[in-house]
Amino acid sequence: MKIGLIGAGKVGFSLGKLFSQGGIPVTGYYSRHRESAEEAALFTHSASYDSLEALVKDSDALFFTVPDGSITPVYESLRGFELSGKQLCHCSGALSAAEAFPGIRETGAAGYSIHPLFPVSSKYEAYRELAGAFFCLEGDGPHLQTWKALLEGLGPRVQIIPAESKVRYHAACAIASNLMCALVAESLELLEGCGFPRQLALEALAPLMRSNLEHLIHDGPVQALTGPVERCDTATVEKHLNCFPTDQERELYRTVSRKLVEVAQQRNPERDYRPMKEILEKESMTYA
């Protein structure tokens, strides 16, 4: 199978390199910025294309490694070409194949969503870690198991999910990755209020976060949970709630703590967490 890539950003670079290093032919790249396509082609030992039609003609599978909002418009621009028998793949975590490629069956092509569950942060380095990542695969064409086997042969583990689960799946990824940044930002602001310079605050939190993350990965959230919610220390939680300068910050703490109560009850099923729930609900009513 020969793979062409539309878009020469970080994801396009990384996937192209993963494929080419794994012995899967990469025909090349098309990009609105010719120099980006040439750079990606050099990196993956493939070709750069001046026209989408030529890339489509030379490729069996086409990866749309463009921003989510550009996937469908680019696909629509291809519909005038011969697509019968082609496999169209996008890398959006939130869009299903049917949403990204409306009317694809009319073209004779098959559509797939192939999303690396990994923060691709570098054009030249991220591919080294993709082999250890999970990929989420979705689509209604006949090649799902083929893609699963192909990707697993390159190193990643692969989970196939139904189209209706794509948004829930992407929300899970955002919580574990993006929302964690918001919680750390809140922690840094609180430490700055205690007199910590910003960088020193981050350095102070780093060992705590690293240790906690290792426990989360190794043991899961139930066994990794510690702290005042797990202990049902309502006095400390009340003090925490009173120290926040804004209602928005209190609500963030309350919302996450309510979920922690559910986790804590799994860890300590014999413990009565009703007092903790009352504290969290009382504050919610007071500051709503």
Short mmCIF file of C-alpha atoms in Angstrom, two decimals:
data_model
loop_
_atom_site.label_atom_id
_atom_site.label_comp_id
_atom_site.label_asym_id
_atom_site.label_seq_id
_atom_site.Cartn_x
_atom_site.Cartn_y
_atom_site.Cartn_z
CA MET A 1 0.00 0.00 0.00
CA LYS A 2 1.31 3.41 -1.01
CA ILE A 3 0.46 6.27 1.33
CA GLY A 4 0.20 9.95 0.41
CA LEU A 5 -0.15 12.73 2.95
CA ILE A 6 -2.08 15.97 2.54
CA GLY A 7 -0.61 18.46 4.98
CA ALA A 8 3.00 18.72 6.10
CA GLY A 9 2.79 19.72 9.75
CA LYS A 10 3.88 17.87 12.87
CA VAL A 11 1.41 14.99 12.47
CA GLY A 12 2.17 14.60 8.77
CA PHE A 13 5.91 14.54 9.40
CA SER A 14 5.60 12.05 12.26
CA LEU A 15 3.23 9.60 10.59
CA GLY A 16 5.15 9.71 7.32
CA LYS A 17 8.37 8.88 9.14
CA LEU A 18 6.70 6.10 11.14
CA PHE A 19 5.41 4.54 7.93
CA SER A 20 8.59 4.94 5.90
CA GLN A 21 10.79 3.56 8.66
CA GLY A 22 8.41 0.60 8.96
CA GLY A 23 8.81 -0.26 5.29
CA ILE A 24 5.45 1.13 4.14
CA PRO A 25 5.89 3.15 0.93
CA VAL A 26 5.18 6.86 1.32
CA THR A 27 4.52 8.43 -2.08
CA GLY A 28 4.88 11.95 -0.74
CA TYR A 29 3.24 15.16 0.44
CA TYR A 30 1.04 17.92 -0.81
CA SER A 31 0.80 21.18 1.15
CA ARG A 32 -0.43 24.69 0.48
CA HIS A 33 3.12 25.71 1.34
CA ARG A 34 5.40 24.02 -1.17
CA GLU A 35 8.46 24.38 1.04
CA SER A 36 6.72 22.43 3.84
CA ALA A 37 5.96 19.55 1.46
CA GLU A 38 9.56 19.55 0.25
CA GLU A 39 10.85 19.53 3.83
CA ALA A 40 8.59 16.60 4.79
CA ALA A 41 9.50 14.71 1.62
CA LEU A 42 13.20 15.07 2.39
CA PHE A 43 12.63 13.86 5.95
CA THR A 44 10.72 10.75 4.81
CA HIS A 45 12.67 10.04 1.60
CA SER A 46 9.55 10.59 -0.49
CA ALA A 47 8.34 13.18 -3.02
CA SER A 48 6.67 16.57 -2.86
CA TYR A 49 3.69 17.20 -5.12
CA ASP A 50 2.53 20.33 -6.87
CA SER A 51 -1.03 19.06 -7.32
CA LEU A 52 -3.49 17.07 -5.25
CA GLU A 53 -4.61 15.14 -8.31
CA ALA A 54 -1.13 13.74 -8.89
CA LEU A 55 -0.80 12.68 -5.25
CA VAL A 56 -4.21 11.00 -5.35
CA LYS A 57 -3.31 9.15 -8.54
CA ASP A 58 -0.03 7.84 -7.10
CA SER A 59 -1.42 6.76 -3.70
CA ASP A 60 -3.62 3.92 -2.45
CA ALA A 61 -4.31 5.61 0.89
CA LEU A 62 -4.45 9.32 1.61
CA PHE A 63 -3.90 10.78 5.07
CA PHE A 64 -5.49 14.17 5.75
CA THR A 65 -2.99 15.57 8.25
CA VAL A 66 -4.57 19.01 8.32
CA PRO A 67 -6.50 20.90 11.05
CA ASP A 68 -9.92 19.42 11.86
CA GLY A 69 -11.76 22.29 10.23
CA SER A 70 -9.91 21.74 6.95
CA ILE A 71 -10.48 17.98 6.57
CA THR A 72 -13.92 18.13 4.94
CA PRO A 73 -13.15 21.10 2.64
CA VAL A 74 -10.00 19.35 1.40
CA TYR A 75 -11.96 16.12 0.89
CA GLU A 76 -14.61 18.01 -1.08
CA SER A 77 -11.88 19.37 -3.32
CA LEU A 78 -10.86 15.79 -4.18
CA ARG A 79 -14.29 14.58 -5.22
CA GLY A 80 -13.68 15.53 -8.82
CA PHE A 81 -10.78 13.05 -8.99
CA GLU A 82 -10.95 9.29 -9.37
CA LEU A 83 -11.28 8.03 -5.79
CA SER A 84 -12.72 4.57 -6.38
CA GLY A 85 -10.79 2.00 -4.34
CA LYS A 86 -8.87 4.65 -2.41
CA GLN A 87 -8.68 4.75 1.39
CA LEU A 88 -9.15 8.19 2.92
CA CYS A 89 -7.84 8.57 6.46
CA HIS A 90 -7.99 11.54 8.80
CA CYS A 91 -6.29 12.02 12.18
CA SER A 92 -8.93 13.94 14.12
CA GLY A 93 -9.73 12.65 17.58
CA ALA A 94 -13.26 14.10 17.64
CA LEU A 95 -14.55 13.55 14.09
CA SER A 96 -15.81 10.22 12.82
CA ALA A 97 -14.94 9.11 9.31
CA ALA A 98 -18.54 9.68 8.17
CA GLU A 99 -18.55 13.23 9.56
CA ALA A 100 -15.23 14.10 7.94
CA PHE A 101 -16.00 12.50 4.57
CA PRO A 102 -19.72 13.03 3.84
CA GLY A 103 -21.01 11.00 0.92
CA ILE A 104 -17.80 8.99 0.63
CA ARG A 105 -19.56 5.83 -0.52
CA GLU A 106 -20.69 7.67 -3.64
CA THR A 107 -17.03 8.12 -4.60
CA GLY A 108 -16.16 4.43 -4.26
CA ALA A 109 -13.59 5.21 -1.56
CA ALA A 110 -13.52 4.01 2.06
CA GLY A 111 -13.06 6.35 5.02
CA TYR A 112 -11.21 5.86 8.29
CA SER A 113 -10.28 7.83 11.37
CA ILE A 114 -6.79 6.97 12.62
CA HIS A 115 -5.93 9.04 15.67
CA PRO A 116 -2.64 8.75 17.60
CA LEU A 117 -3.39 9.08 21.32
CA PHE A 118 -0.22 11.09 21.77
CA PRO A 119 0.79 14.77 21.94
CA VAL A 120 2.71 15.26 18.70
CA SER A 121 4.88 18.21 19.66
CA SER A 122 7.86 17.98 17.30
CA LYS A 123 8.12 17.48 13.55
CA TYR A 124 11.48 15.80 13.78
CA GLU A 125 11.36 13.88 17.07
CA ALA A 126 7.79 12.78 17.88
CA TYR A 127 7.87 9.80 15.48
CA ARG A 128 10.39 8.11 17.78
CA GLU A 129 7.71 7.84 20.48
CA LEU A 130 4.73 7.02 18.26
CA ALA A 131 5.70 3.36 18.19
CA GLY A 132 4.92 3.22 21.91
CA ALA A 133 1.61 5.10 21.65
CA PHE A 134 -1.98 3.93 21.36
CA PHE A 135 -3.91 4.58 18.16
CA CYS A 136 -7.69 4.82 17.99
CA LEU A 137 -9.21 3.42 14.79
CA GLU A 138 -12.73 3.96 13.45
CA GLY A 139 -14.51 3.61 10.12
CA ASP A 140 -17.06 1.52 8.24
CA GLY A 141 -14.96 0.32 5.33
CA PRO A 142 -13.57 -3.20 4.80
CA HIS A 143 -10.01 -2.36 5.87
CA LEU A 144 -10.33 -1.84 9.64
CA GLN A 145 -8.56 -5.05 10.57
CA THR A 146 -5.94 -4.41 7.87
CA TRP A 147 -5.13 -1.02 9.40
CA LYS A 148 -5.09 -2.51 12.88
CA ALA A 149 -2.58 -5.16 11.84
CA LEU A 150 -0.48 -2.67 9.87
CA LEU A 151 -0.24 -0.19 12.74
CA GLU A 152 0.45 -2.88 15.34
CA GLY A 153 3.21 -4.16 13.10
CA LEU A 154 4.87 -0.75 13.47
CA GLY A 155 4.71 -0.90 17.28
CA PRO A 156 1.61 1.01 18.45
CA ARG A 157 -1.29 -0.68 20.19
CA VAL A 158 -4.64 -0.11 18.49
CA GLN A 159 -8.21 0.13 19.77
CA ILE A 160 -11.16 0.05 17.35
CA ILE A 161 -14.18 2.07 18.51
CA PRO A 162 -17.62 2.78 16.98
CA ALA A 163 -18.30 6.10 15.29
CA GLU A 164 -20.77 7.22 17.95
CA SER A 165 -18.03 7.01 20.60
CA LYS A 166 -15.57 9.39 18.93
CA VAL A 167 -16.57 12.53 20.86
CA ARG A 168 -16.59 10.67 24.20
CA TYR A 169 -13.19 9.21 23.35
CA HIS A 170 -11.78 12.63 22.51
CA ALA A 171 -13.19 14.14 25.69
CA ALA A 172 -11.36 11.43 27.67
CA CYS A 173 -8.11 12.35 25.94
CA ALA A 174 -8.63 16.06 26.58
CA ILE A 175 -9.29 15.50 30.29
CA ALA A 176 -6.17 13.37 30.74
CA SER A 177 -3.96 15.79 28.79
CA ASN A 178 -5.30 19.32 28.25
CA LEU A 179 -7.35 19.72 31.42
CA MET A 180 -4.39 18.62 33.50
CA CYS A 181 -2.65 21.79 32.29
CA ALA A 182 -5.48 23.88 33.77
CA LEU A 183 -5.12 22.16 37.16
CA VAL A 184 -1.37 22.73 37.20
CA ALA A 185 -1.88 26.38 36.23
CA GLU A 186 -4.25 26.78 39.20
CA SER A 187 -1.69 25.18 41.53
CA LEU A 188 1.02 27.53 40.29
CA GLU A 189 -1.16 30.58 40.89
CA LEU A 190 -1.87 29.46 44.44
CA LEU A 191 1.84 28.97 45.14
CA GLU A 192 2.62 32.36 43.64
CA GLY A 193 0.15 33.76 46.16
CA CYS A 194 2.33 32.19 48.86
CA GLY A 195 5.43 34.04 47.61
CA PHE A 196 6.87 31.44 45.21
CA PRO A 197 8.37 32.80 41.99
CA ARG A 198 6.67 31.11 39.01
CA GLN A 199 9.58 28.90 37.97
CA LEU A 200 10.34 27.88 41.54
CA ALA A 201 6.68 26.96 42.03
CA LEU A 202 6.87 24.64 39.01
CA GLU A 203 10.10 23.09 40.28
CA ALA A 204 8.52 22.57 43.69
CA LEU A 205 5.49 20.79 42.23
CA ALA A 206 7.48 18.65 39.78
CA PRO A 207 8.49 15.80 42.18
CA LEU A 208 4.94 15.64 43.55
CA MET A 209 3.41 15.48 40.06
CA ARG A 210 5.94 12.94 38.75
CA SER A 211 5.45 10.61 41.70
CA ASN A 212 1.68 10.88 41.53
CA LEU A 213 1.64 10.26 37.78
CA GLU A 214 3.80 7.16 38.17
CA HIS A 215 1.40 5.80 40.79
CA LEU A 216 -1.59 6.62 38.57
CA ILE A 217 -0.07 4.79 35.61
CA HIS A 218 1.12 1.81 37.64
CA ASP A 219 -1.74 1.39 40.13
CA GLY A 220 -4.72 3.29 38.68
CA PRO A 221 -6.57 6.26 40.21
CA VAL A 222 -8.25 4.35 43.04
CA GLN A 223 -5.04 3.05 44.60
CA ALA A 224 -3.09 6.23 43.80
CA LEU A 225 -5.55 8.55 45.56
CA THR A 226 -4.38 10.29 48.75
CA GLY A 227 -5.25 13.58 50.42
CA PRO A 228 -8.07 15.19 52.39
CA VAL A 229 -10.95 13.96 50.21
CA GLU A 230 -9.75 10.36 50.46
CA ARG A 231 -9.42 10.76 54.26
CA CYS A 232 -12.84 12.47 54.44
CA ASP A 233 -11.10 15.40 56.14
CA THR A 234 -13.94 17.89 55.83
CA ALA A 235 -12.23 20.54 57.98
CA THR A 236 -9.29 20.78 55.56
CA VAL A 237 -11.52 20.80 52.50
CA GLU A 238 -13.56 23.65 54.02
CA LYS A 239 -10.35 25.61 54.58
CA HIS A 240 -9.31 24.96 51.00
CA LEU A 241 -12.63 26.27 49.70
CA ASN A 242 -12.35 29.40 51.81
CA CYS A 243 -8.85 30.23 50.54
CA PHE A 244 -9.83 30.63 46.89
CA PRO A 245 -10.17 34.26 45.78
CA THR A 246 -12.90 33.65 43.18
CA ASP A 247 -16.07 31.59 42.77
CA GLN A 248 -14.65 30.14 39.55
CA GLU A 249 -11.69 28.66 41.41
CA ARG A 250 -13.94 27.28 44.14
CA GLU A 251 -16.14 25.65 41.50
CA LEU A 252 -13.10 24.03 39.85
CA TYR A 253 -12.02 22.57 43.21
CA ARG A 254 -15.55 21.44 44.05
CA THR A 255 -16.21 19.80 40.70
CA VAL A 256 -13.00 17.78 40.72
CA SER A 257 -13.45 16.92 44.40
CA ARG A 258 -16.92 15.49 43.78
CA LYS A 259 -15.37 13.07 41.31
CA LEU A 260 -12.67 12.29 43.86
CA VAL A 261 -15.36 11.30 46.35
CA GLU A 262 -16.52 8.63 43.88
CA VAL A 263 -12.95 7.37 43.57
CA ALA A 264 -12.44 7.47 47.33
CA GLN A 265 -15.58 5.40 47.92
CA GLN A 266 -14.12 2.69 45.70
CA ARG A 267 -10.90 2.75 47.73
CA ASN A 268 -12.67 2.82 51.12
CA PRO A 269 -16.15 1.27 50.69
CA GLU A 270 -16.60 1.07 54.47
CA ARG A 271 -16.05 4.82 55.00
CA ASP A 272 -18.97 7.23 55.22
CA TYR A 273 -18.38 10.07 52.77
CA ARG A 274 -21.73 11.79 53.31
CA PRO A 275 -20.15 14.62 55.35
CA MET A 276 -17.73 15.33 52.49
CA LYS A 277 -20.54 15.33 49.95
CA GLU A 278 -22.51 17.75 52.12
CA ILE A 279 -19.55 20.15 52.38
CA LEU A 280 -19.08 20.15 48.61
CA GLU A 281 -22.80 20.59 47.89
CA LYS A 282 -23.21 23.25 50.59
CA GLU A 283 -20.41 25.33 49.08
CA SER A 284 -21.93 24.88 45.64
CA MET A 285 -25.24 26.27 46.85
CA THR A 286 -23.58 29.09 48.79
CA TYR A 287 -21.49 30.43 45.93
CA ALA A 288 -23.69 29.58 42.95
#
